[in-house]
Amino acid sequence: MSYRLGPTTTPDTKFFWDGLKQGKILVQRCKGCARLRHPPRPMCPHCNSLLWDTIEASGRGTLHSFVLPRHPQWPWFEGTYVVALVDLEEGLRLVTNLVDVDPAEVTIGMPVEGRVEHFDDGVSLHQFRPRSPR
Amino acid sequence: MSVSLRGRAAIAGIGQTEFSKESGRSELQLACEAAKAALDDAGLSPRDVDGLVTFTMDSSEEAEVARNLGIPRLTLFSRIPYGGGGACAVVHQAAMAVATGAAEVVVCWRAFNERSGMRFGGAAMAGATMLPPFLDMVGPYGLLTPASWVALQARRYMHEYGVTNEHFGRISVVDRKHAANNPAAWFHGRPITIEDHQASRWIVEPVLRLLDCCQESDGGVALVVTSTERARDLRHVPAVVLAAAQGCADDAELMTSYYRPEISGLPEMGIVAEQLWRQSGLRPADVQTAFLYDHFTPFVLVQLEELGFCKRGEAKDFATVERLSIGGELPINTSGGLLGEAYIHGMNGIAECVRQIRGTSCNQVDGVEHVLATAGTGCPTSGLILGRV
Ligand SMILES: [Zn+2]
C-alpha cells in the first residue's frame, strides 16, 4: 500500500487538487492579462483581476533544484526519495518528487517529465521522471 | 518632513532564563521570568512598563504577562509574524512606539518550550493525517520540516556558486567555538572541528548535516526598550538603536519562496540591509561584530552577501573560521548563536549584541561601536544595528 499525506484544500486551491484527481496538472491563467500563475491564489499580481481559468500544463520541464531528505523518516516514504523543484516549460515552477531514478544520476538542469499518480489513500499527486531531451 | 528612528530608542535591559531541553515549567512562567530579569537588569519596575511586544507564535497573552508582572497600565501591545523573522522586528516595533510616544518603556519577549513541548522540527507531523494549508504545495512530496524547506533553496545556491557542505560547516565550527566559552550556552565546553561536522549524519542530503541545524531549546529572553535619553540614566551603557527594519520581498512564502526567477539570494534580507545602512549612515566595515541568524548554516553565507559584507557568490571564500571567530575581522554569533547557545528564535542573539555594546560578553570583541543583528531567514525578516554612542 502506497499512501501520502494529503492537502487541506481551500477555495483558492480546490481546482488544483480536483485537477490532479482527474489526472491533470492545472495552472491558473488570468483572464485579464493571460499570464499563468502557480501556486494557486485568488488575484493576479500583474493586473489584479480576480477572473481566471485554467490550462493543463504539459508536464515537461527541467530540474531547478533537488534534495534527499534523510531525517526524520516519515511513514509516507520508504528509503531514499528525491524532492525536486521543477521549471515547467510554461514558465512556472513547482515542488514534486523525482521517481524511478538513481539519486546518483540526478543533476540540476536535467530534463524531466511529470504525470499524475493516484495513491491508495485517495491522494493524487504529480510525480516526475527523467525524460529524453527533445 | 523626514523623521528618522536613528538614535531615538535604546535597549536598556536584557534578561533570560536558563537554556535547556526541558524547562519543567509553563511558557507563561518563562516569559514572566525573562521579563522580570530584563527589568531588574535595567533597574526598572514593572510599574514603569506601558508596552509589550512579542511574536505571533508566542503562547503567552499580553494581559497575562502584565497581570503576573503587575503592570497596571498598557498603552501598546503588538505582535510580529513569521517566527524567527520577527526577532529584530519586536525591537523595531518597540523603538517606533517609544519614538512616537505610544509607549515609554516596552518589554519585548520570546519564551517557549520548543524542545519539551511543541517542536518545530517536524516530530509532530509524523502523526498527522492532513497538512496545514500552508504546506499543501510542498508537504505531500516530503518537505515537512524547516530543514528541508531551507535545503531545497540552499541546494540551488550551492549549484550556482560552487558551494559545498564543508563551506557551511565553518559556521558550525565558529558558533561552537564561541559557545564553548559561554557558560549559559547548551554547548558550553564542547567545541567541534570541521571533521566532526563532516562526520555528522545527513539531515537533508547534500545540504544539511546534523551540525548545520540549530538546536531545539526551552527558555525565554526579554529585552527592555526605552528612549535613549531615559536609558542614559539607567544602570547600563545603552545599546542605542541606530537602525531597525523589516523586509518582505515579492512572491514570498513562509520558508518556501521557491517561485521567484532567482532563489539563490534572500531578497527579504536585501530589503532589510538597504534600510539598515541608509538609516544608520554606516557601512559593513563599520560593524565590529554581528549576530547572523543561524537556524541553518547555508543562510548565514547568503546573509553575508545580502548585507554587503562580501559580493554575491563570494561568501564561500569570505566565511573562514578565522575571519568569523573572536579575534578575527568580523566575529559572528559570539554567544554561540542558535547552533551553540540556544534556539530562542533569535532573541538570545540580540541579547548578546547588547552585551557586546556594554563590553560584558564572554567573547568580548575589542573596541565595539556598532553591532548588527539579523532575524530568521527564508521568510519575511528583520534586522537591527545597535551602537555605543
Ligand atoms: Zn492578470
XYZ file of C-alpha atoms and ligand atoms in Angstrom:
524
model
C 0.000 0.000 0.000
C 1.342 3.340 -1.038
C -0.050 6.447 0.552
C 0.684 10.124 1.076
C -0.204 12.906 3.449
C -2.991 14.804 1.716
C -3.685 18.516 1.426
C -6.187 20.707 3.207
C -7.850 22.268 0.211
C -9.110 25.816 0.364
C -11.460 27.641 -2.021
C -8.327 29.034 -3.677
C -6.647 25.669 -4.254
C -9.591 23.306 -4.845
C -9.298 23.452 -8.669
C -5.689 22.272 -8.438
C -6.449 19.201 -6.349
C -9.591 18.414 -8.347
C -7.429 18.577 -11.484
C -4.951 16.080 -10.058
C -7.814 13.710 -9.247
C -8.695 13.867 -12.963
C -5.069 13.238 -13.895
C -4.274 16.824 -14.905
C -1.701 19.340 -13.652
C -3.765 22.525 -13.855
C -2.368 26.029 -13.563
C -4.255 29.293 -13.385
C -4.436 31.649 -16.372
C -5.506 35.233 -15.716
C -8.497 36.358 -17.766
C -7.309 39.933 -17.507
C -3.760 39.627 -18.834
C -3.434 35.940 -19.774
C -0.418 35.395 -17.531
C -0.053 31.984 -15.896
C 0.491 31.558 -12.172
C 1.388 28.898 -9.607
C 0.942 28.227 -6.687
C -2.800 28.936 -6.785
C -4.062 32.271 -5.470
C -7.182 34.350 -5.958
C -5.766 37.538 -7.513
C -3.438 38.213 -10.429
C -0.431 40.161 -9.107
C 0.068 41.819 -12.506
C -3.409 43.215 -13.296
C -5.301 42.392 -10.056
C -8.008 40.556 -11.929
C -9.967 38.025 -9.898
C -11.104 36.247 -13.039
C -9.192 33.200 -14.227
C -9.484 29.880 -15.937
C -7.016 27.015 -16.053
C -4.815 25.311 -18.592
C -3.316 21.861 -18.352
C 0.457 22.045 -18.002
C 2.481 19.922 -20.411
C 4.372 18.322 -17.543
C 7.641 18.896 -19.390
C 10.373 20.777 -17.591
C 13.886 20.850 -16.222
C 15.241 20.325 -12.728
C 15.920 23.593 -10.866
C 16.954 22.063 -7.527
C 16.616 18.814 -5.587
C 17.360 17.281 -2.182
C 17.248 13.904 -0.474
C 15.562 14.271 2.926
C 17.090 11.756 5.365
C 15.771 12.704 8.779
C 13.199 12.424 10.182
C 11.768 9.443 8.351
C 8.098 9.533 7.519
C 5.522 6.779 7.236
C 4.792 8.020 3.689
C 8.232 7.398 2.228
C 10.441 4.329 2.172
C 14.197 4.708 1.891
C 15.717 7.377 -0.306
C 13.366 9.776 -2.063
C 14.054 12.826 -4.183
C 12.244 16.115 -3.639
C 12.551 18.197 -6.786
C 11.934 21.776 -7.802
C 10.986 21.787 -11.471
C 10.905 24.612 -14.018
C 7.934 23.828 -16.258
C 8.212 24.814 -19.890
C 5.181 27.078 -19.303
C 7.480 29.291 -17.225
C 6.202 28.143 -13.827
C 7.904 26.235 -11.044
C 6.598 23.513 -8.768
C 7.727 21.177 -5.976
C 7.372 17.484 -6.735
C 9.121 14.125 -6.437
C 11.548 12.702 -8.948
C 10.935 8.942 -9.138
C 12.267 5.906 -10.989
C 15.760 7.366 -10.935
C 19.053 6.558 -9.229
C 19.658 9.579 -6.959
C 23.324 9.491 -8.011
C 22.231 10.207 -11.606
C 20.185 13.289 -10.746
C 21.639 16.613 -11.894
C 20.323 20.151 -11.826
C 19.191 21.147 -15.312
C 18.230 17.629 -16.389
C 15.033 17.300 -18.460
C 12.106 15.824 -16.553
C 8.516 14.943 -17.287
C 5.596 14.650 -14.889
C 2.318 12.851 -14.698
C -0.277 12.328 -12.041
C -0.243 9.294 -9.788
C -3.124 8.147 -7.648
C -2.119 6.770 -4.253
C -4.034 4.125 -2.362
C -5.405 6.536 0.221
C -7.131 8.639 -2.447
C -4.441 11.334 -2.640
C -3.455 12.282 -6.208
C -0.087 13.983 -6.836
C 2.140 14.834 -9.767
C 5.346 12.782 -9.874
C 8.218 13.440 -12.291
C 10.710 11.209 -14.075
C 13.779 11.864 -16.211
C 12.926 12.413 -19.890
C 14.963 12.356 -23.070
C 15.596 15.880 -24.315
C 13.579 16.749 -27.423
C 9.409 66.220 6.786
C 11.706 63.283 7.251
C 11.528 61.509 10.589
C 14.235 59.014 11.439
C 14.253 56.278 14.018
C 18.008 56.614 14.333
C 19.142 57.093 17.921
C 15.676 57.592 19.371
C 15.433 54.409 21.421
C 17.797 52.022 23.159
C 17.846 48.563 24.677
C 18.341 49.256 28.391
C 17.757 45.808 29.845
C 18.261 42.158 28.914
C 17.011 39.113 30.756
C 16.882 35.397 30.178
C 16.059 32.084 31.782
C 18.417 29.134 31.657
C 18.502 27.421 28.251
C 17.567 23.751 28.485
C 15.863 20.835 26.757
C 13.130 20.611 29.387
C 12.340 23.676 31.444
C 9.791 21.902 33.628
C 7.537 24.954 33.757
C 4.987 26.792 31.659
C 5.825 29.044 28.732
C 3.982 31.832 30.573
C 6.270 31.392 33.562
C 9.342 31.506 31.295
C 8.039 34.740 29.731
C 7.457 36.318 33.150
C 10.867 35.239 34.463
C 12.682 36.630 31.439
C 10.734 39.906 31.514
C 11.368 40.418 35.231
C 15.061 39.659 34.769
C 15.289 42.225 31.964
C 13.561 44.899 34.066
C 15.840 44.155 37.035
C 18.813 44.414 34.696
C 17.625 47.822 33.506
C 16.823 48.976 37.032
C 13.157 49.479 36.192
C 9.972 48.238 37.827
C 7.054 46.511 36.106
C 5.084 49.637 37.063
C 7.264 51.594 34.616
C 6.235 49.369 31.700
C 3.493 50.506 29.321
C 4.252 48.436 26.219
C 4.617 44.721 25.398
C 5.694 43.251 22.065
C 6.158 39.590 21.187
C 5.911 37.096 18.312
C 2.562 35.955 16.895
C 3.763 32.409 17.645
C 4.257 33.125 21.354
C 1.689 31.362 23.535
C 1.653 33.888 26.396
C -1.069 36.526 26.311
C -0.033 40.126 26.872
C -2.720 40.576 29.529
C -1.457 37.504 31.389
C 2.148 38.674 31.295
C 1.028 42.098 32.545
C -1.100 40.551 35.311
C 1.789 38.387 36.513
C 4.360 41.165 36.471
C 1.973 43.707 37.981
C 1.939 46.115 35.052
C -1.036 48.342 35.840
C -1.451 50.156 32.535
C -0.546 49.180 28.966
C -0.808 51.568 26.039
C 0.917 49.422 23.406
C 0.773 45.715 22.654
C 1.528 44.218 19.290
C 2.899 41.078 17.705
C 5.184 40.256 14.804
C 4.564 37.354 12.401
C 6.913 34.881 10.660
C 8.546 33.130 13.602
C 12.206 33.951 13.999
C 11.870 36.502 11.192
C 10.321 38.743 13.826
C 13.263 38.745 16.238
C 14.623 42.189 15.368
C 11.182 43.451 14.404
C 9.968 43.332 18.009
C 12.689 45.872 18.835
C 11.759 47.851 15.693
C 8.163 47.942 16.893
C 9.167 48.973 20.410
C 11.525 51.669 19.131
C 8.792 53.131 16.905
C 6.423 53.168 19.867
C 8.986 54.939 22.031
C 9.828 57.428 19.267
C 6.180 58.349 18.729
C 5.177 58.385 22.396
C 2.841 55.413 22.059
C 4.742 53.901 24.979
C 7.699 54.849 27.175
C 9.039 51.510 28.372
C 8.435 48.447 26.211
C 9.284 44.852 27.092
C 9.878 42.528 24.139
C 9.961 38.815 24.825
C 10.009 35.322 23.371
C 9.584 32.296 25.606
C 8.770 28.718 24.715
C 9.266 25.053 25.433
C 10.316 24.354 21.883
C 12.122 21.126 22.808
C 9.973 19.624 25.554
C 6.696 20.952 24.121
C 5.657 21.664 20.533
C 8.731 21.050 18.352
C 9.114 22.812 15.001
C 11.381 20.102 13.602
C 8.504 18.037 12.335
C 8.201 15.468 15.112
C 4.541 16.369 15.483
C 3.945 15.835 11.770
C 4.503 12.068 11.864
C 1.078 11.532 13.391
C -0.677 13.980 11.085
C -3.482 12.859 8.798
C -3.782 16.127 6.884
C -1.454 19.024 6.134
C -1.950 22.593 7.278
C -2.849 24.634 4.150
C 0.492 26.480 4.077
C 2.216 23.134 3.409
C -0.167 21.897 0.700
C 2.206 22.575 -2.179
C 5.306 21.027 -0.564
C 4.257 18.662 2.241
C 2.806 15.819 0.152
C 6.218 15.467 -1.543
C 8.065 15.068 1.750
C 9.111 18.635 2.587
C 7.748 18.687 6.114
C 10.491 20.317 8.186
C 12.172 23.726 8.266
C 15.456 21.952 7.448
C 14.033 20.536 4.241
C 12.395 23.821 3.212
C 15.706 25.647 3.581
C 17.708 22.858 1.939
C 15.800 22.872 -1.364
C 16.580 26.578 -1.762
C 20.163 26.295 -0.477
C 20.869 23.414 -2.896
C 20.359 25.842 -5.770
C 22.716 28.339 -4.093
C 25.367 25.608 -3.874
C 24.864 24.775 -7.555
C 25.138 28.358 -8.770
C 28.241 29.316 -6.806
C 30.123 26.052 -6.312
C 29.453 25.946 -2.583
C 29.836 22.681 -0.649
C 28.553 21.444 2.676
C 32.067 21.840 4.037
C 31.771 25.600 3.473
C 28.639 25.611 5.634
C 30.483 23.646 8.322
C 32.724 26.615 9.036
C 29.739 28.446 10.526
C 29.092 25.493 12.833
C 32.732 25.468 13.937
C 32.666 29.224 14.669
C 29.415 29.043 16.626
C 30.505 26.071 18.689
C 33.873 27.681 19.380
C 32.081 30.714 20.805
C 29.529 28.606 22.686
C 32.348 26.631 24.281
C 33.368 29.780 26.146
C 29.828 30.795 27.209
C 28.598 29.206 30.474
C 24.966 29.940 29.502
C 25.309 28.005 26.246
C 23.939 24.469 25.909
C 27.208 23.504 24.199
C 29.429 25.195 26.776
C 32.804 23.484 26.817
C 32.029 21.428 23.708
C 33.721 22.875 20.621
C 33.741 20.935 17.339
C 36.130 20.589 14.421
C 35.309 20.638 10.733
C 35.967 16.872 10.785
C 33.256 16.475 13.456
C 30.939 18.465 11.221
C 31.710 16.368 8.163
C 31.191 13.163 10.152
C 27.739 14.159 11.406
C 24.799 12.476 9.704
C 22.829 13.914 6.827
C 19.541 15.556 7.692
C 18.864 16.685 4.112
C 21.479 15.453 1.645
C 23.600 17.092 0.189
C 22.903 20.347 2.012
C 22.413 19.949 5.748
C 24.149 17.678 8.211
C 23.087 17.438 11.848
C 25.663 20.057 12.823
C 24.278 22.538 10.263
C 20.968 22.647 12.111
C 20.264 24.757 15.169
C 19.246 23.292 18.467
C 15.764 22.928 19.798
C 15.559 24.682 23.163
C 13.354 25.591 26.086
C 13.783 29.062 27.526
C 12.930 32.735 27.396
C 14.656 36.012 26.580
C 13.359 39.546 27.141
C 14.607 42.995 26.160
C 13.627 46.378 27.635
C 13.388 49.236 25.139
C 13.033 52.861 26.192
C 14.090 56.290 24.974
C 17.827 56.791 24.615
C 17.517 59.770 26.936
C 15.924 57.706 29.705
C 18.283 54.797 29.082
C 21.253 57.037 29.821
C 20.011 57.431 33.419
C 19.693 53.655 33.922
C 22.188 51.014 35.021
C 23.993 50.089 31.847
C 25.540 51.674 28.798
C 22.539 51.941 26.434
C 22.549 49.854 23.278
C 21.205 52.604 21.045
C 19.019 51.561 18.110
C 20.797 53.176 15.163
C 18.660 51.338 12.640
C 15.809 48.844 12.672
C 13.891 47.440 9.744
C 11.590 44.736 8.445
C 11.564 43.275 4.949
C 9.282 41.168 2.782
C 10.065 40.674 -0.910
C 7.880 39.759 -3.892
C 6.434 36.258 -4.122
C 7.335 35.345 -0.534
C 6.195 32.336 1.419
C 6.923 31.133 4.937
C 10.263 29.417 4.195
C 9.274 28.017 0.779
C 9.818 31.033 -1.511
C 10.693 28.806 -4.467
C 8.785 30.539 -7.246
C 10.953 33.592 -7.911
C 13.137 33.743 -11.020
C 16.230 33.501 -8.787
C 16.227 31.615 -5.491
C 19.919 31.783 -4.644
C 19.538 35.001 -2.639
C 17.472 36.155 0.329
C 15.814 39.291 -1.087
C 13.984 39.944 2.198
C 17.344 40.446 3.848
C 18.391 42.670 0.967
C 15.423 44.930 1.701
C 16.353 44.956 5.402
C 20.028 45.636 4.655
C 19.336 48.606 2.389
C 17.254 50.229 5.150
C 19.770 49.456 7.901
C 22.693 51.063 6.088
C 20.632 54.057 4.985
C 19.102 54.702 8.431
C 22.338 54.287 10.327
C 24.586 56.006 7.807
C 27.033 53.139 8.341
C 28.713 50.632 6.042
C 29.512 46.960 6.653
C 33.096 47.917 7.539
C 31.761 49.986 10.462
C 30.362 46.890 12.207
C 32.699 45.143 14.660
C 30.583 42.059 15.395
C 27.232 40.580 14.383
C 24.567 38.065 15.228
C 23.577 36.472 11.928
C 20.512 34.296 12.431
C 21.794 30.751 12.189
C 18.851 28.355 12.208
C 20.615 26.629 9.285
C 24.187 27.394 8.249
C 23.680 27.967 4.473
C 21.652 31.105 5.001
C 24.407 32.641 7.149
C 26.541 32.681 3.994
C 23.740 34.160 1.914
C 23.149 36.822 4.584
C 26.796 37.901 4.402
C 26.152 38.591 0.710
C 22.792 40.317 1.124
C 24.184 42.536 3.888
C 27.114 43.552 1.716
C 29.967 42.053 3.738
C 31.003 40.331 0.518
C 29.754 40.094 -3.047
C 27.159 37.638 -4.296
C 28.578 34.153 -4.554
C 31.718 35.070 -2.623
C 30.644 34.091 0.895
C 32.231 30.663 0.481
C 35.630 32.361 0.351
C 34.799 35.167 2.788
C 33.365 32.967 5.544
C 36.515 31.470 7.016
C 36.697 30.252 10.602
C 39.475 32.773 11.264
C 37.600 35.789 9.941
C 34.336 34.973 11.754
C 35.848 33.898 15.101
C 36.750 36.022 18.077
C 39.994 37.810 17.189
C 39.034 37.861 13.502
C 37.858 40.649 11.255
C 34.114 40.031 11.792
C 33.349 37.763 14.753
C 29.770 36.481 14.484
C 27.420 34.816 16.936
C 29.744 35.391 19.875
C 27.381 33.739 22.379
C 27.353 30.616 20.236
C 24.272 31.526 18.242
C 21.293 29.272 17.736
C 23.576 26.341 16.955
C 25.718 26.659 20.046
C 23.935 28.689 22.723
C 20.196 28.089 22.335
C 17.322 28.462 19.903
C 15.180 31.209 21.384
C 14.016 32.392 17.964
C 16.960 34.811 17.707
C 16.208 36.854 20.828
C 19.258 35.393 22.591
C 21.381 36.666 19.704
C 20.086 40.206 20.208
C 20.797 39.990 23.953
C 24.380 39.053 23.062
C 24.638 42.105 20.797
C 23.654 44.232 23.797
C 26.401 42.591 25.876
C 28.896 43.376 23.112
C 27.868 47.055 23.279
C 28.217 47.010 27.068
C 31.546 45.180 26.947
C 30.294 42.237 29.023
C 30.289 39.320 26.562
C 32.067 36.052 27.374
C 33.683 36.517 23.967
C 34.110 40.280 24.078
C 35.244 41.909 20.865
C 37.660 44.825 21.261
C 36.531 48.368 20.520
C 32.871 47.663 19.772
C 30.966 50.681 18.494
C 28.370 49.123 16.199
C 26.753 45.683 16.259
C 24.453 44.136 13.654
C 21.700 41.621 14.379
C 19.502 39.776 11.899
C 16.385 37.677 12.246
C 15.122 34.428 10.753
C 15.727 33.998 7.038
C 13.909 32.257 4.228
C 10.830 34.169 5.356
C 9.916 37.823 5.834
C 12.551 39.067 8.239
C 14.085 41.981 10.139
C 17.379 43.488 11.270
C 18.919 45.860 13.737
C 22.043 47.945 14.205
C 22.909 48.843 17.788
C 25.513 51.400 18.737
C 27.544 52.586 21.693
C 27.078 56.311 21.191
Zn -3.605 39.435 -14.785
